[in-house]
């Protein structure tokens, strides 16, 4: 059931990514030409960011296609980790873009350049509409729980903020002639982008290091498994994430020797809890008798 749901979600995400790519790609070239024409750093930064958005949407799309392939003997969990690797690449790219924008803005402070405020407002406004359309398409997918989709969404969201900043800068320049507004707002947006990128990067690394999913508390899991009749101890309890929405669990349950004949019932109860309460389809439970555990320790 979990695999089927993930496959269906993957198809929806793939369709929404393709729609967003068409919107972003069609406007990207015009935005770049408009930045050169008006002399606006905010528009040029937004155009470069849109190119990066398009590239990373493509990476996210390829990751989903690869992740949908069946598992093999060499990759028994399939290719699901490609989605996490795509999220990692997206987050790093966002941080690099932030540094690039800040560096260019500092150069503009040192030598302010004249900007066509009116044209800048017009181009940025159309760009804002295009980005909102792409955001709407991505929001229809799984941007909450899927790190790959969230990375793509954050790219477009940051680009939307960039378009909004360009509009504000254009209005200030048009009415006041204060050209420094362009690099100031660019730096503000770059800082906002870096915060969201760092958050995504942190989550992605946590998964790659096989950390415990944030919605699962090991102590609660251990207490619940100890409630199964016959279980007296637990060791080697591990829970980790393969990709967004797919977790795995392994554990060794130590039972009283008198419950040896109820081995199968204990296993059924443990798996029922893991699947219904934790929503984990991939689990491996090993049952051990107390006396076996004691013998192993005494031999050591």
mmCIF file of N, CA and C in Angstrom, residues 5-139:
data_model
loop_
_atom_site.group_PDB
_atom_site.id
_atom_site.type_symbol
_atom_site.label_atom_id
_atom_site.label_comp_id
_atom_site.label_asym_id
_atom_site.label_seq_id
_atom_site.Cartn_x
_atom_site.Cartn_y
_atom_site.Cartn_z
ATOM 1 N N UNK A 5 0.992 4.047 -2.971
ATOM 2 C CA UNK A 5 0.707 5.454 -2.698
ATOM 3 C C UNK A 5 1.860 6.330 -3.155
ATOM 4 N N UNK A 6 3.090 5.865 -2.894
ATOM 5 C CA UNK A 6 4.276 6.639 -3.291
ATOM 6 C C UNK A 6 4.351 6.740 -4.809
ATOM 7 N N UNK A 7 3.994 5.641 -5.528
ATOM 8 C CA UNK A 7 4.014 5.652 -6.989
ATOM 9 C C UNK A 7 2.986 6.642 -7.532
ATOM 10 N N UNK A 8 1.762 6.614 -6.957
ATOM 11 C CA UNK A 8 0.714 7.533 -7.408
ATOM 12 C C UNK A 8 1.125 8.983 -7.154
ATOM 13 N N UNK A 9 1.682 9.236 -5.952
ATOM 14 C CA UNK A 9 2.141 10.587 -5.628
ATOM 15 C C UNK A 9 3.248 11.023 -6.582
ATOM 16 N N UNK A 10 4.124 10.068 -6.938
ATOM 17 C CA UNK A 10 5.204 10.374 -7.863
ATOM 18 C C UNK A 10 4.687 10.804 -9.220
ATOM 19 N N UNK A 11 3.623 10.161 -9.699
ATOM 20 C CA UNK A 11 3.036 10.536 -10.986
ATOM 21 C C UNK A 11 2.448 11.946 -10.934
ATOM 22 N N UNK A 12 1.766 12.249 -9.827
ATOM 23 C CA UNK A 12 1.194 13.592 -9.661
ATOM 24 C C UNK A 12 2.304 14.634 -9.602
ATOM 25 N N UNK A 13 3.349 14.352 -8.828
ATOM 26 C CA UNK A 13 4.472 15.280 -8.715
ATOM 27 C C UNK A 13 5.159 15.497 -10.060
ATOM 28 N N UNK A 14 5.278 14.419 -10.836
ATOM 29 C CA UNK A 14 5.932 14.522 -12.147
ATOM 30 C C UNK A 14 5.140 15.438 -13.077
ATOM 31 N N UNK A 15 3.829 15.281 -13.087
ATOM 32 C CA UNK A 15 2.987 16.130 -13.938
ATOM 33 C C UNK A 15 3.084 17.594 -13.518
ATOM 34 N N UNK A 16 3.043 17.847 -12.220
ATOM 35 C CA UNK A 16 3.101 19.224 -11.736
ATOM 36 C C UNK A 16 4.463 19.862 -11.994
ATOM 37 N N UNK A 17 5.528 19.071 -11.915
ATOM 38 C CA UNK A 17 6.864 19.574 -12.225
ATOM 39 C C UNK A 17 6.958 19.979 -13.690
ATOM 40 N N UNK A 18 6.378 19.198 -14.560
ATOM 41 C CA UNK A 18 6.422 19.501 -15.994
ATOM 42 C C UNK A 18 5.671 20.793 -16.308
ATOM 43 N N UNK A 19 4.534 21.000 -15.637
ATOM 44 C CA UNK A 19 3.769 22.244 -15.841
ATOM 45 C C UNK A 19 4.589 23.440 -15.384
ATOM 46 N N UNK A 20 5.213 23.306 -14.200
ATOM 47 C CA UNK A 20 6.037 24.395 -13.670
ATOM 48 C C UNK A 20 7.224 24.678 -14.583
ATOM 49 N N UNK A 21 7.824 23.638 -15.165
ATOM 50 C CA UNK A 21 8.960 23.817 -16.066
ATOM 51 C C UNK A 21 8.570 24.605 -17.311
ATOM 52 N N UNK A 22 7.398 24.334 -17.845
ATOM 53 C CA UNK A 22 6.921 25.067 -19.034
ATOM 54 C C UNK A 22 6.748 26.545 -18.705
ATOM 55 N N UNK A 23 6.164 26.833 -17.546
ATOM 56 C CA UNK A 23 5.925 28.228 -17.150
ATOM 57 C C UNK A 23 7.249 28.956 -16.912
ATOM 58 N N UNK A 24 8.133 28.336 -16.126
ATOM 59 C CA UNK A 24 9.414 28.967 -15.795
ATOM 60 C C UNK A 24 10.284 29.132 -17.041
ATOM 61 N N UNK A 25 10.364 28.084 -17.849
ATOM 62 C CA UNK A 25 11.216 28.121 -19.036
ATOM 63 C C UNK A 25 10.773 29.149 -20.059
ATOM 64 N N UNK A 26 9.466 29.310 -20.216
ATOM 65 C CA UNK A 26 8.952 30.251 -21.215
ATOM 66 C C UNK A 26 9.222 31.706 -20.846
ATOM 67 N N UNK A 27 9.333 31.983 -19.550
ATOM 68 C CA UNK A 27 9.549 33.360 -19.114
ATOM 69 C C UNK A 27 11.014 33.675 -18.826
ATOM 70 N N UNK A 28 11.812 32.663 -18.627
ATOM 71 C CA UNK A 28 13.209 32.838 -18.223
ATOM 72 C C UNK A 28 13.997 33.715 -19.205
ATOM 73 N N UNK A 29 13.878 33.450 -20.497
ATOM 74 C CA UNK A 29 14.641 34.195 -21.504
ATOM 75 C C UNK A 29 14.221 35.661 -21.554
ATOM 76 N N UNK A 30 12.913 35.899 -21.485
ATOM 77 C CA UNK A 30 12.410 37.280 -21.527
ATOM 78 C C UNK A 30 12.885 38.055 -20.304
ATOM 79 N N UNK A 31 12.902 37.418 -19.154
ATOM 80 C CA UNK A 31 13.357 38.058 -17.921
ATOM 81 C C UNK A 31 14.827 38.481 -18.038
ATOM 82 N N UNK A 32 15.636 37.617 -18.642
ATOM 83 C CA UNK A 32 17.066 37.913 -18.790
ATOM 84 C C UNK A 32 17.280 39.101 -19.728
ATOM 85 N N UNK A 33 16.587 39.118 -20.849
ATOM 86 C CA UNK A 33 16.687 40.240 -21.793
ATOM 87 C C UNK A 33 16.206 41.525 -21.135
ATOM 88 N N UNK A 34 15.128 41.418 -20.355
ATOM 89 C CA UNK A 34 14.601 42.600 -19.661
ATOM 90 C C UNK A 34 15.584 43.148 -18.643
ATOM 91 N N UNK A 35 16.318 42.264 -17.967
ATOM 92 C CA UNK A 35 17.325 42.710 -17.004
ATOM 93 C C UNK A 35 18.453 43.465 -17.680
ATOM 94 N N UNK A 36 18.901 42.956 -18.833
ATOM 95 C CA UNK A 36 19.949 43.640 -19.587
ATOM 96 C C UNK A 36 19.463 44.998 -20.098
ATOM 97 N N UNK A 37 18.217 45.049 -20.528
ATOM 98 C CA UNK A 37 17.656 46.286 -21.108
ATOM 99 C C UNK A 37 17.510 47.377 -20.052
ATOM 100 N N UNK A 38 16.974 46.994 -18.878
ATOM 101 C CA UNK A 38 16.724 47.996 -17.837
ATOM 102 C C UNK A 38 17.957 48.269 -16.977
ATOM 103 N N UNK A 39 18.919 47.363 -16.974
ATOM 104 C CA UNK A 39 20.098 47.527 -16.129
ATOM 105 C C UNK A 39 19.855 47.149 -14.684
ATOM 106 N N UNK A 40 18.789 46.405 -14.417
ATOM 107 C CA UNK A 40 18.417 46.054 -13.045
ATOM 108 C C UNK A 40 19.111 44.777 -12.581
ATOM 109 N N UNK A 41 19.837 44.865 -11.462
ATOM 110 C CA UNK A 41 20.446 43.677 -10.873
ATOM 111 C C UNK A 41 19.376 42.725 -10.357
ATOM 112 N N UNK A 42 18.314 43.295 -9.790
ATOM 113 C CA UNK A 42 17.238 42.461 -9.248
ATOM 114 C C UNK A 42 16.619 41.593 -10.343
ATOM 115 N N UNK A 43 16.423 42.189 -11.537
ATOM 116 C CA UNK A 43 15.856 41.420 -12.645
ATOM 117 C C UNK A 43 16.857 40.390 -13.169
ATOM 118 N N UNK A 44 18.131 40.786 -13.294
ATOM 119 C CA UNK A 44 19.151 39.846 -13.768
ATOM 120 C C UNK A 44 19.315 38.690 -12.787
ATOM 121 N N UNK A 45 19.345 39.025 -11.495
ATOM 122 C CA UNK A 45 19.454 37.984 -10.477
ATOM 123 C C UNK A 45 18.254 37.054 -10.532
ATOM 124 N N UNK A 46 17.087 37.639 -10.768
ATOM 125 C CA UNK A 46 15.863 36.857 -10.869
ATOM 126 C C UNK A 46 15.910 35.950 -12.098
ATOM 127 N N UNK A 47 16.470 36.479 -13.214
ATOM 128 C CA UNK A 47 16.576 35.683 -14.443
ATOM 129 C C UNK A 47 17.536 34.513 -14.253
ATOM 130 N N UNK A 48 18.680 34.783 -13.618
ATOM 131 C CA UNK A 48 19.646 33.717 -13.337
ATOM 132 C C UNK A 48 19.024 32.681 -12.406
ATOM 133 N N UNK A 49 18.275 33.192 -11.432
ATOM 134 C CA UNK A 49 17.604 32.296 -10.492
ATOM 135 C C UNK A 49 16.565 31.448 -11.213
ATOM 136 N N UNK A 50 15.858 32.046 -12.183
ATOM 137 C CA UNK A 50 14.855 31.290 -12.938
ATOM 138 C C UNK A 50 15.519 30.195 -13.775
ATOM 139 N N UNK A 51 16.703 30.501 -14.320
ATOM 140 C CA UNK A 51 17.438 29.481 -15.069
ATOM 141 C C UNK A 51 17.813 28.332 -14.133
ATOM 142 N N UNK A 52 18.253 28.700 -12.935
ATOM 143 C CA UNK A 52 18.575 27.680 -11.946
ATOM 144 C C UNK A 52 17.328 26.908 -11.541
ATOM 145 N N UNK A 53 16.200 27.628 -11.419
ATOM 146 C CA UNK A 53 14.930 26.972 -11.101
ATOM 147 C C UNK A 53 14.606 25.920 -12.155
ATOM 148 N N UNK A 54 14.725 26.330 -13.416
ATOM 149 C CA UNK A 54 14.408 25.417 -14.517
ATOM 150 C C UNK A 54 15.309 24.185 -14.460
ATOM 151 N N UNK A 55 16.603 24.406 -14.224
ATOM 152 C CA UNK A 55 17.556 23.297 -14.154
ATOM 153 C C UNK A 55 17.222 22.352 -13.004
ATOM 154 N N UNK A 56 16.884 22.926 -11.857
ATOM 155 C CA UNK A 56 16.600 22.094 -10.689
ATOM 156 C C UNK A 56 15.236 21.424 -10.763
ATOM 157 N N UNK A 57 14.282 22.053 -11.448
ATOM 158 C CA UNK A 57 13.015 21.376 -11.706
ATOM 159 C C UNK A 57 13.257 20.162 -12.596
ATOM 160 N N UNK A 58 14.163 20.324 -13.562
ATOM 161 C CA UNK A 58 14.515 19.212 -14.441
ATOM 162 C C UNK A 58 15.187 18.095 -13.642
ATOM 163 N N UNK A 59 16.091 18.468 -12.737
ATOM 164 C CA UNK A 59 16.762 17.479 -11.885
ATOM 165 C C UNK A 59 15.740 16.738 -11.018
ATOM 166 N N UNK A 60 14.792 17.496 -10.456
ATOM 167 C CA UNK A 60 13.749 16.883 -9.622
ATOM 168 C C UNK A 60 12.894 15.919 -10.436
ATOM 169 N N UNK A 61 12.605 16.308 -11.678
ATOM 170 C CA UNK A 61 11.805 15.452 -12.555
ATOM 171 C C UNK A 61 12.546 14.160 -12.875
ATOM 172 N N UNK A 62 13.833 14.285 -13.210
ATOM 173 C CA UNK A 62 14.645 13.099 -13.502
ATOM 174 C C UNK A 62 14.731 12.196 -12.282
ATOM 175 N N UNK A 63 14.854 12.803 -11.091
ATOM 176 C CA UNK A 63 14.932 12.022 -9.850
ATOM 177 C C UNK A 63 13.666 11.211 -9.636
ATOM 178 N N UNK A 64 12.509 11.808 -9.906
ATOM 179 C CA UNK A 64 11.237 11.095 -9.744
ATOM 180 C C UNK A 64 11.141 9.937 -10.728
ATOM 181 N N UNK A 65 11.586 10.172 -11.965
ATOM 182 C CA UNK A 65 11.550 9.110 -12.984
ATOM 183 C C UNK A 65 12.454 7.952 -12.579
ATOM 184 N N UNK A 66 13.664 8.286 -12.105
ATOM 185 C CA UNK A 66 14.597 7.241 -11.672
ATOM 186 C C UNK A 66 14.082 6.505 -10.448
ATOM 187 N N UNK A 67 13.458 7.251 -9.514
ATOM 188 C CA UNK A 67 12.955 6.640 -8.276
ATOM 189 C C UNK A 67 11.814 5.666 -8.540
ATOM 190 N N UNK A 68 11.116 5.836 -9.660
ATOM 191 C CA UNK A 68 9.968 4.968 -9.959
ATOM 192 C C UNK A 68 10.390 3.609 -10.513
ATOM 193 N N UNK A 69 11.672 3.455 -10.832
ATOM 194 C CA UNK A 69 12.140 2.178 -11.356
ATOM 195 C C UNK A 69 12.133 1.113 -10.267
ATOM 196 N N UNK A 70 11.911 -0.105 -10.705
ATOM 197 C CA UNK A 70 11.795 -1.218 -9.754
ATOM 198 C C UNK A 70 13.137 -1.518 -9.093
ATOM 199 N N UNK A 71 13.058 -2.105 -7.904
ATOM 200 C CA UNK A 71 14.267 -2.503 -7.175
ATOM 201 C C UNK A 71 14.988 -3.622 -7.925
ATOM 202 N N UNK A 72 16.292 -3.675 -7.744
ATOM 203 C CA UNK A 72 17.104 -4.718 -8.366
ATOM 204 C C UNK A 72 17.937 -5.423 -7.293
ATOM 205 N N UNK A 73 18.678 -6.437 -7.693
ATOM 206 C CA UNK A 73 19.532 -7.143 -6.735
ATOM 207 C C UNK A 73 20.665 -6.259 -6.248
ATOM 208 N N UNK A 74 21.087 -5.293 -7.055
ATOM 209 C CA UNK A 74 22.141 -4.374 -6.646
ATOM 210 C C UNK A 74 21.600 -3.231 -5.803
ATOM 211 N N UNK A 75 20.341 -2.856 -6.056
ATOM 212 C CA UNK A 75 19.697 -1.783 -5.300
ATOM 213 C C UNK A 75 18.362 -2.302 -4.794
ATOM 214 N N UNK A 76 18.421 -2.974 -3.650
ATOM 215 C CA UNK A 76 17.236 -3.663 -3.138
ATOM 216 C C UNK A 76 16.134 -2.718 -2.690
ATOM 217 N N UNK A 77 16.498 -1.453 -2.367
ATOM 218 C CA UNK A 77 15.487 -0.454 -2.010
ATOM 219 C C UNK A 77 15.058 0.368 -3.222
ATOM 220 N N UNK A 78 15.547 -0.001 -4.399
ATOM 221 C CA UNK A 78 15.213 0.757 -5.596
ATOM 222 C C UNK A 78 16.079 2.008 -5.715
ATOM 223 N N UNK A 79 15.555 3.003 -6.408
ATOM 224 C CA UNK A 79 16.297 4.248 -6.656
ATOM 225 C C UNK A 79 15.694 5.443 -5.921
ATOM 226 N N UNK A 80 15.005 5.165 -4.811
ATOM 227 C CA UNK A 80 14.306 6.238 -4.104
ATOM 228 C C UNK A 80 15.242 7.335 -3.612
ATOM 229 N N UNK A 81 16.490 7.002 -3.307
ATOM 230 C CA UNK A 81 17.412 7.994 -2.769
ATOM 231 C C UNK A 81 17.763 9.083 -3.794
ATOM 232 N N UNK A 82 17.463 8.845 -5.080
ATOM 233 C CA UNK A 82 17.714 9.884 -6.081
ATOM 234 C C UNK A 82 16.930 11.153 -5.748
ATOM 235 N N UNK A 83 15.738 10.992 -5.161
ATOM 236 C CA UNK A 83 14.934 12.154 -4.784
ATOM 237 C C UNK A 83 15.624 12.953 -3.676
ATOM 238 N N UNK A 84 16.240 12.255 -2.739
ATOM 239 C CA UNK A 84 16.945 12.937 -1.654
ATOM 240 C C UNK A 84 18.202 13.620 -2.186
ATOM 241 N N UNK A 85 18.902 12.958 -3.096
ATOM 242 C CA UNK A 85 20.087 13.569 -3.697
ATOM 243 C C UNK A 85 19.713 14.822 -4.494
ATOM 244 N N UNK A 86 18.551 14.794 -5.148
ATOM 245 C CA UNK A 86 18.076 15.973 -5.879
ATOM 246 C C UNK A 86 17.783 17.118 -4.915
ATOM 247 N N UNK A 87 17.187 16.785 -3.767
ATOM 248 C CA UNK A 87 16.914 17.809 -2.753
ATOM 249 C C UNK A 87 18.211 18.400 -2.224
ATOM 250 N N UNK A 88 19.233 17.543 -2.054
ATOM 251 C CA UNK A 88 20.548 18.012 -1.599
ATOM 252 C C UNK A 88 21.145 18.981 -2.612
ATOM 253 N N UNK A 89 21.064 18.629 -3.884
ATOM 254 C CA UNK A 89 21.599 19.484 -4.944
ATOM 255 C C UNK A 89 20.841 20.805 -5.003
ATOM 256 N N UNK A 90 19.529 20.749 -4.853
ATOM 257 C CA UNK A 90 18.713 21.962 -4.875
ATOM 258 C C UNK A 90 19.083 22.908 -3.740
ATOM 259 N N UNK A 91 19.265 22.371 -2.550
ATOM 260 C CA UNK A 91 19.568 23.212 -1.394
ATOM 261 C C UNK A 91 20.944 23.873 -1.538
ATOM 262 N N UNK A 92 21.923 23.114 -2.017
ATOM 263 C CA UNK A 92 23.260 23.676 -2.232
ATOM 264 C C UNK A 92 23.221 24.761 -3.304
ATOM 265 N N UNK A 93 22.461 24.508 -4.381
ATOM 266 C CA UNK A 93 22.337 25.494 -5.458
ATOM 267 C C UNK A 93 21.712 26.792 -4.949
ATOM 268 N N UNK A 94 20.714 26.675 -4.071
ATOM 269 C CA UNK A 94 20.079 27.865 -3.497
ATOM 270 C C UNK A 94 21.079 28.690 -2.683
ATOM 271 N N UNK A 95 21.933 28.019 -1.926
ATOM 272 C CA UNK A 95 22.933 28.730 -1.128
ATOM 273 C C UNK A 95 23.957 29.428 -2.026
ATOM 274 N N UNK A 96 24.346 28.769 -3.096
ATOM 275 C CA UNK A 96 25.302 29.368 -4.037
ATOM 276 C C UNK A 96 24.693 30.603 -4.703
ATOM 277 N N UNK A 97 23.421 30.514 -5.080
ATOM 278 C CA UNK A 97 22.734 31.650 -5.696
ATOM 279 C C UNK A 97 22.680 32.823 -4.728
ATOM 280 N N UNK A 98 22.413 32.533 -3.456
ATOM 281 C CA UNK A 98 22.348 33.595 -2.444
ATOM 282 C C UNK A 98 23.674 34.345 -2.358
ATOM 283 N N UNK A 99 24.779 33.587 -2.351
ATOM 284 C CA UNK A 99 26.112 34.212 -2.291
ATOM 285 C C UNK A 99 26.361 35.049 -3.531
ATOM 286 N N UNK A 100 25.970 34.550 -4.684
ATOM 287 C CA UNK A 100 26.156 35.268 -5.951
ATOM 288 C C UNK A 100 25.399 36.600 -5.947
ATOM 289 N N UNK A 101 24.150 36.567 -5.498
ATOM 290 C CA UNK A 101 23.337 37.787 -5.476
ATOM 291 C C UNK A 101 23.929 38.817 -4.516
ATOM 292 N N UNK A 102 24.346 38.367 -3.333
ATOM 293 C CA UNK A 102 24.927 39.295 -2.347
ATOM 294 C C UNK A 102 26.222 39.915 -2.878
ATOM 295 N N UNK A 103 27.044 39.121 -3.522
ATOM 296 C CA UNK A 103 28.295 39.642 -4.073
ATOM 297 C C UNK A 103 28.032 40.709 -5.135
ATOM 298 N N UNK A 104 27.084 40.426 -6.037
ATOM 299 C CA UNK A 104 26.756 41.397 -7.080
ATOM 300 C C UNK A 104 26.138 42.658 -6.490
ATOM 301 N N UNK A 105 25.339 42.494 -5.433
ATOM 302 C CA UNK A 105 24.713 43.658 -4.797
ATOM 303 C C UNK A 105 25.760 44.557 -4.150
ATOM 304 N N UNK A 106 26.770 43.939 -3.530
ATOM 305 C CA UNK A 106 27.844 44.728 -2.917
ATOM 306 C C UNK A 106 28.583 45.543 -3.979
ATOM 307 N N UNK A 107 28.804 44.942 -5.152
ATOM 308 C CA UNK A 107 29.440 45.669 -6.253
ATOM 309 C C UNK A 107 28.600 46.858 -6.678
ATOM 310 N N UNK A 108 27.273 46.693 -6.665
ATOM 311 C CA UNK A 108 26.375 47.791 -7.039
ATOM 312 C C UNK A 108 26.432 48.916 -6.005
ATOM 313 N N UNK A 109 26.656 48.562 -4.733
ATOM 314 C CA UNK A 109 26.807 49.599 -3.703
ATOM 315 C C UNK A 109 28.054 50.447 -3.981
ATOM 316 N N UNK A 110 29.109 49.769 -4.402
ATOM 317 C CA UNK A 110 30.368 50.465 -4.669
ATOM 318 C C UNK A 110 30.267 51.375 -5.895
ATOM 319 N N UNK A 111 29.529 50.921 -6.884
ATOM 320 C CA UNK A 111 29.342 51.723 -8.106
ATOM 321 C C UNK A 111 27.900 51.617 -8.582
ATOM 322 N N UNK A 112 26.999 52.451 -8.012
ATOM 323 C CA UNK A 112 25.570 52.420 -8.376
ATOM 324 C C UNK A 112 25.368 52.618 -9.876
ATOM 325 N N UNK A 113 24.410 51.869 -10.434
ATOM 326 C CA UNK A 113 24.106 51.972 -11.858
ATOM 327 C C UNK A 113 22.672 52.445 -12.048
ATOM 328 N N UNK A 114 22.475 53.194 -13.108
ATOM 329 C CA UNK A 114 21.140 53.712 -13.397
ATOM 330 C C UNK A 114 20.231 52.571 -13.845
ATOM 331 N N UNK A 115 19.006 52.594 -13.334
ATOM 332 C CA UNK A 115 18.032 51.540 -13.617
ATOM 333 C C UNK A 115 16.752 52.152 -14.153
ATOM 334 N N UNK A 116 16.158 51.513 -15.167
ATOM 335 C CA UNK A 116 14.879 51.979 -15.735
ATOM 336 C C UNK A 116 13.745 51.449 -14.860
ATOM 337 N N UNK A 117 13.292 52.288 -13.937
ATOM 338 C CA UNK A 117 12.304 51.860 -12.955
ATOM 339 C C UNK A 117 10.988 51.400 -13.545
ATOM 340 N N UNK A 118 10.453 52.154 -14.527
ATOM 341 C CA UNK A 118 9.153 51.818 -15.106
ATOM 342 C C UNK A 118 9.157 50.472 -15.809
ATOM 343 N N UNK A 119 10.152 50.262 -16.684
ATOM 344 C CA UNK A 119 10.257 48.990 -17.406
ATOM 345 C C UNK A 119 10.525 47.842 -16.446
ATOM 346 N N UNK A 120 11.296 48.138 -15.405
ATOM 347 C CA UNK A 120 11.619 47.124 -14.400
ATOM 348 C C UNK A 120 10.353 46.633 -13.699
ATOM 349 N N UNK A 121 9.462 47.566 -13.353
ATOM 350 C CA UNK A 121 8.203 47.205 -12.692
ATOM 351 C C UNK A 121 7.363 46.312 -13.595
ATOM 352 N N UNK A 122 7.266 46.697 -14.879
ATOM 353 C CA UNK A 122 6.432 45.954 -15.833
ATOM 354 C C UNK A 122 6.933 44.515 -16.005
ATOM 355 N N UNK A 123 8.236 44.369 -16.236
ATOM 356 C CA UNK A 123 8.810 43.032 -16.466
ATOM 357 C C UNK A 123 8.725 42.178 -15.200
ATOM 358 N N UNK A 124 9.036 42.787 -14.058
ATOM 359 C CA UNK A 124 8.993 42.043 -12.795
ATOM 360 C C UNK A 124 7.575 41.594 -12.468
ATOM 361 N N UNK A 125 6.582 42.408 -12.822
ATOM 362 C CA UNK A 125 5.189 42.059 -12.533
ATOM 363 C C UNK A 125 4.767 40.836 -13.335
ATOM 364 N N UNK A 126 5.142 40.800 -14.615
ATOM 365 C CA UNK A 126 4.811 39.627 -15.432
ATOM 366 C C UNK A 126 5.549 38.394 -14.896
ATOM 367 N N UNK A 127 6.810 38.603 -14.481
ATOM 368 C CA UNK A 127 7.568 37.508 -13.893
ATOM 369 C C UNK A 127 6.925 36.982 -12.626
ATOM 370 N N UNK A 128 6.369 37.899 -11.842
ATOM 371 C CA UNK A 128 5.687 37.504 -10.607
ATOM 372 C C UNK A 128 4.488 36.615 -10.913
ATOM 373 N N UNK A 129 3.718 36.980 -11.942
ATOM 374 C CA UNK A 129 2.555 36.177 -12.332
ATOM 375 C C UNK A 129 2.991 34.781 -12.778
ATOM 376 N N UNK A 130 4.090 34.718 -13.568
ATOM 377 C CA UNK A 130 4.598 33.421 -14.040
ATOM 378 C C UNK A 130 5.030 32.553 -12.864
ATOM 379 N N UNK A 131 5.725 33.157 -11.900
ATOM 380 C CA UNK A 131 6.193 32.394 -10.736
ATOM 381 C C UNK A 131 5.041 31.915 -9.867
ATOM 382 N N UNK A 132 4.023 32.764 -9.712
ATOM 383 C CA UNK A 132 2.858 32.354 -8.928
ATOM 384 C C UNK A 132 2.165 31.172 -9.597
ATOM 385 N N UNK A 133 2.099 31.196 -10.937
ATOM 386 C CA UNK A 133 1.511 30.074 -11.669
ATOM 387 C C UNK A 133 2.293 28.785 -11.449
ATOM 388 N N UNK A 134 3.641 28.885 -11.477
ATOM 389 C CA UNK A 134 4.484 27.709 -11.240
ATOM 390 C C UNK A 134 4.333 27.222 -9.802
ATOM 391 N N UNK A 135 4.249 28.156 -8.850
ATOM 392 C CA UNK A 135 4.049 27.791 -7.449
ATOM 393 C C UNK A 135 2.743 27.046 -7.252
ATOM 394 N N UNK A 136 1.694 27.534 -7.910
ATOM 395 C CA UNK A 136 0.382 26.905 -7.794
ATOM 396 C C UNK A 136 0.420 25.473 -8.319
ATOM 397 N N UNK A 137 1.160 25.269 -9.431
ATOM 398 C CA UNK A 137 1.270 23.926 -10.005
ATOM 399 C C UNK A 137 2.000 22.993 -9.040
ATOM 400 N N UNK A 138 3.081 23.473 -8.433
ATOM 401 C CA UNK A 138 3.859 22.634 -7.518
ATOM 402 C C UNK A 138 3.115 22.372 -6.212
ATOM 403 N N UNK A 139 2.331 23.337 -5.752
ATOM 404 C CA UNK A 139 1.576 23.175 -4.508
ATOM 405 C C UNK A 139 0.544 22.066 -4.604
#
